[in-house]
Tab-separated table of C-alpha atoms in Angstrom:
chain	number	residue	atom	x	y	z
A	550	UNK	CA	0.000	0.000	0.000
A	551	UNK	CA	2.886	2.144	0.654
A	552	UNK	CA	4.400	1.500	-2.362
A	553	UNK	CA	0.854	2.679	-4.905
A	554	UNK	CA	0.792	5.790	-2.733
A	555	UNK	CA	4.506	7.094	-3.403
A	556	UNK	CA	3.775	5.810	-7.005
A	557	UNK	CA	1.008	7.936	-7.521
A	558	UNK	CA	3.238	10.757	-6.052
A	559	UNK	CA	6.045	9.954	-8.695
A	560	UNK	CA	3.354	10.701	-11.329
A	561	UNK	CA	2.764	13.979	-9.533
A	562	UNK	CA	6.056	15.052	-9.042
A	563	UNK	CA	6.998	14.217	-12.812
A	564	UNK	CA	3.997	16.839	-13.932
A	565	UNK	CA	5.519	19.337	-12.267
A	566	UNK	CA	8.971	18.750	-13.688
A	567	UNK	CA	6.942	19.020	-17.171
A	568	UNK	CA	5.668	22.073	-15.948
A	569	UNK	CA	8.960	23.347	-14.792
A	570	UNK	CA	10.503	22.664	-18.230
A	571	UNK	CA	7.698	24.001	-20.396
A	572	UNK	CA	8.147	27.312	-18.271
A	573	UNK	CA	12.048	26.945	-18.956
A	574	UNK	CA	11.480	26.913	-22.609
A	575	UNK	CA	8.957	29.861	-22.527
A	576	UNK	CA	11.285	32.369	-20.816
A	577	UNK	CA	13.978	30.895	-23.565
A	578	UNK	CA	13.688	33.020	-26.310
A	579	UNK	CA	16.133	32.079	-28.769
A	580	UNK	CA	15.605	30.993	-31.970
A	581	UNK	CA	12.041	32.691	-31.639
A	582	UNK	CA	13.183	34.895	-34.093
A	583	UNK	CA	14.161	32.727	-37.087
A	584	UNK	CA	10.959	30.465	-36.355
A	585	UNK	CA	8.698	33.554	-37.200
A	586	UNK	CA	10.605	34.415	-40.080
A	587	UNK	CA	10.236	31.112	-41.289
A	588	UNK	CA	6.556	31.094	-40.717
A	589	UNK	CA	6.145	34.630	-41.861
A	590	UNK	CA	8.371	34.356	-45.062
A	591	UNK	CA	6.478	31.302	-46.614
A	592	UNK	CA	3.400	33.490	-46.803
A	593	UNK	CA	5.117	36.563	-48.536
A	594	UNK	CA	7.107	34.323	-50.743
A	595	UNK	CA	3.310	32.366	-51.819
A	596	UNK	CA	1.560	36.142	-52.443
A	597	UNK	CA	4.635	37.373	-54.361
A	598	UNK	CA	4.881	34.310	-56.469
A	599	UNK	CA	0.401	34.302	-57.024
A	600	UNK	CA	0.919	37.905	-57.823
A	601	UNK	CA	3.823	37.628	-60.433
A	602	UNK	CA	1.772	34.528	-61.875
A	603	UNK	CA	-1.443	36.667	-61.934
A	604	UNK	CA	0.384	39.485	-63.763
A	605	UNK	CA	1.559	36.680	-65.918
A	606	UNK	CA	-1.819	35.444	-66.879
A	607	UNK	CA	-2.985	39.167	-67.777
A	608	UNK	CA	-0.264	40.058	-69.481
A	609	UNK	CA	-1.151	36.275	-71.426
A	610	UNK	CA	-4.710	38.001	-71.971
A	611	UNK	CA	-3.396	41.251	-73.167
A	612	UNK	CA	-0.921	39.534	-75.749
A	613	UNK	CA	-4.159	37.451	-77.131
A	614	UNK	CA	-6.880	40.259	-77.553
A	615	UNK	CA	-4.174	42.430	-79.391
A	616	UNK	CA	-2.996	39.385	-81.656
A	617	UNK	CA	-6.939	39.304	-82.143
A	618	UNK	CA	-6.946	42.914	-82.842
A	619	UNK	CA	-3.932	42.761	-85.545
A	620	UNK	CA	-5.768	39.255	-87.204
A	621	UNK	CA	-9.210	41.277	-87.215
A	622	UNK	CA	-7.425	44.262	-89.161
A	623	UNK	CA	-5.762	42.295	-91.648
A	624	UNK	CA	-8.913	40.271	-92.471
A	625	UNK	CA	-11.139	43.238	-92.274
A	626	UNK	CA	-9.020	45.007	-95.062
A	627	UNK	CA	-9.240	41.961	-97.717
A	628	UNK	CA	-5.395	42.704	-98.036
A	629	UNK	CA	-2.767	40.606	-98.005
A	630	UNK	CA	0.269	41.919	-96.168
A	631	UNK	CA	3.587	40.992	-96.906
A	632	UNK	CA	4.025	37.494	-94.655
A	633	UNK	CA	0.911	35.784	-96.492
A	634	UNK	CA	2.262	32.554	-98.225
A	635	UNK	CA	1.129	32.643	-101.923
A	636	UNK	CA	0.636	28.554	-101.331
A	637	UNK	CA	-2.332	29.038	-98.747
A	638	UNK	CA	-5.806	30.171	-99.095
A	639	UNK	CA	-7.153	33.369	-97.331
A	640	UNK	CA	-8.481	32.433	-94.935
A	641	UNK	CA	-5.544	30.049	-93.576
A	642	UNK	CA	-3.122	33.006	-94.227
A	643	UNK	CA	-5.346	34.508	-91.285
A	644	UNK	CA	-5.426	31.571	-89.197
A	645	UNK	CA	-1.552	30.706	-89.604
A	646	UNK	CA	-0.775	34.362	-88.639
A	647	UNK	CA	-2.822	34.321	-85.654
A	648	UNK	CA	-1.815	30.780	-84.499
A	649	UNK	CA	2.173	32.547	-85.143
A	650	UNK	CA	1.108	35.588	-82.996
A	651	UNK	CA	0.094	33.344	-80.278
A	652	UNK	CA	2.506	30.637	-80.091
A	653	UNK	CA	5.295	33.756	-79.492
A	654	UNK	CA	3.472	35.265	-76.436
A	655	UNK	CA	1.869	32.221	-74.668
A	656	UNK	CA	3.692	29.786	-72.622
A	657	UNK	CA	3.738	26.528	-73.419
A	658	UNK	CA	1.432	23.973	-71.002
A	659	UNK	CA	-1.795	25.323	-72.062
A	660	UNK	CA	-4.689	24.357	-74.785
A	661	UNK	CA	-5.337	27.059	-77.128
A	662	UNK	CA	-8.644	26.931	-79.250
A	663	UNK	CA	-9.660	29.592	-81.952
A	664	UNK	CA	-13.146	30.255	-82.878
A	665	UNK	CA	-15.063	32.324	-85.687
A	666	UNK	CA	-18.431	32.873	-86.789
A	667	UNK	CA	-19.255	34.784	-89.734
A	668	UNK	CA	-22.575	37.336	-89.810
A	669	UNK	CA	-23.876	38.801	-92.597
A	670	UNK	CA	-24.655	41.907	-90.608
A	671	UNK	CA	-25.121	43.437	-86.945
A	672	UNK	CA	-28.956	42.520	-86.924
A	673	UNK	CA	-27.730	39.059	-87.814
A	674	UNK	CA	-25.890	38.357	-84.905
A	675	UNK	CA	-28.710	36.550	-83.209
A	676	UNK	CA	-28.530	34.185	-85.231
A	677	UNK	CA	-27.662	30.645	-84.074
A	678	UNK	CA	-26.008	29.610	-87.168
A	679	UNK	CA	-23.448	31.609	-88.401
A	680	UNK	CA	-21.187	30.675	-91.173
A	681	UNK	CA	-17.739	29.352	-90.605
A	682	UNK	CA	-15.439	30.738	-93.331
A	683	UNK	CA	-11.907	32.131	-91.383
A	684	UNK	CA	-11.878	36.257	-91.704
A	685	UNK	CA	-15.203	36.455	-93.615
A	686	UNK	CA	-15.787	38.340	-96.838
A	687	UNK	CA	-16.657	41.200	-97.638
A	688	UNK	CA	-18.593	43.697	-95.682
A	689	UNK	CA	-19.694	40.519	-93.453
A	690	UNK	CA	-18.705	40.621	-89.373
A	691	UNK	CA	-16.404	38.405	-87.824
A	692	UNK	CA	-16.483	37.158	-84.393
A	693	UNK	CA	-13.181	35.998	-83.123
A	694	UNK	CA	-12.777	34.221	-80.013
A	695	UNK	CA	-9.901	32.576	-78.701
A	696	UNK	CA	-9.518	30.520	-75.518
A	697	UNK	CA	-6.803	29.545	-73.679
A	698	UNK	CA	-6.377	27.065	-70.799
A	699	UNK	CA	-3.412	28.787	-68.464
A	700	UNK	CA	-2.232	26.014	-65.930
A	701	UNK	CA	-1.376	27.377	-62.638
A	702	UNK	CA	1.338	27.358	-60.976
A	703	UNK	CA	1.261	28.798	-57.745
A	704	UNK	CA	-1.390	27.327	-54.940
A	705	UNK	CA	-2.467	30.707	-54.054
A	706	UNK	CA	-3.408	31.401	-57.777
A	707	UNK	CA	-5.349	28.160	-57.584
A	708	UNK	CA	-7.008	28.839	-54.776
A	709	UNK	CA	-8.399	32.128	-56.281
A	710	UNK	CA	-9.760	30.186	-59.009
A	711	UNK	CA	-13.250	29.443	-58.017
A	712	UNK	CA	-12.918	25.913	-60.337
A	713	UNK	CA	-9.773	25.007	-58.589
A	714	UNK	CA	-8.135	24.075	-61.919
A	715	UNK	CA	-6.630	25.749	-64.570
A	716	UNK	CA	-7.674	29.234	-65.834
A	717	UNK	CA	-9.156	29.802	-68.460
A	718	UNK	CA	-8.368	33.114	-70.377
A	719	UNK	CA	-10.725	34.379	-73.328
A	720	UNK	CA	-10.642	37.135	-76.173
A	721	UNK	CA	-13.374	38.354	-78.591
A	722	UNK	CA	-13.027	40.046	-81.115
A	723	UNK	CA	-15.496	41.678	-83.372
A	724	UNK	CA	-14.521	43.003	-87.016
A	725	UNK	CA	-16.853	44.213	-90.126
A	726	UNK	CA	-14.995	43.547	-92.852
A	727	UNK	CA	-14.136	46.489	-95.537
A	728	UNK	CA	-15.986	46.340	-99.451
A	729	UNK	CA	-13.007	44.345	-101.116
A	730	UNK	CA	-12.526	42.381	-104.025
């Protein structure tokens, strides 16, 4: 019997040498510093990185509206300008110089997918059937719409994407094509 009650003081007496230690270590303030910088510094670094990958992604969006913009005027003049290959049609002139536009501006790792409908005029935009001929003829508007499927890099950015996948930039473009030939 004497032996259970100085056992159950043992367990006692080692709680307060717990105690005693934990209150060691919580006057002991070194290292405290480098700890919170650790903490602290992970967080900055994750915001910088999301921001420099959202100006990224805007800049990506920038780079295809005015590639759109440039494809629009060309087609909208019934021109050809001086990189059209003599070998293609029209219309894939167009397409090829847009495709070029955007494989120099976006980064690689993400789907790109280019769209056009054709409208004979504004009133006809309604319309659930357009035509599908690449830069139109004349006097006809042109809906261009690319899409692009930016894979993200950072967790933060992901996070801020509602879909919690990649995002997915888009451009339109509208154009009414000149009177040409």
């Amino acid at each position: 019997m004497h032996n259970d009650a100085c056992m159950g003081f043992e367990n006692f007496s080692s709680g307060f040498r717990a105690l005693r230690i934990l209150r060691r270590l919580a006057k002991d303030t070194k290292g405290v510093v480098i700890i919170e910088f650790a903490i602290i510094a992970a967080i900055v670094f994750l915001l910088i990185f999301a921001c420099i990958e959202y100006a990224i992604m805007m800049f990506q969006r920038s780079a295809m509206e005015t590639a759109a913009h440039q494809v629009a005027r060309h087609a909208a003049t019934g021109r050809n300008y001086a990189g059209f290959d003599s070998n293609l049609s029209r219309p894939e002139n167009l397409k090829k110089e847009l495709e070029d536009k955007l494989n120099k501006v976006l980064l690689t790792g993400g789907d790109v997918a280019i769209e056009y409908d054709v409208y004979a005029d504004f009133n006809d935009l309604q319309n659930q059937n357009p035509t599908k001929k690449f830069g139109g003829e004349s006097e006809q508007i042109v809906r261009y719409r690319i899409t692009y499927t930016y894979p993200l890099y950072t967790p933060i950015a992901a996070l801020a994407n509602i879909a919690m996948g990649p995002a997915v930039l888009r451009s339109t473009v509208f154009a009414k094509n000149e009177k040409f030939k």
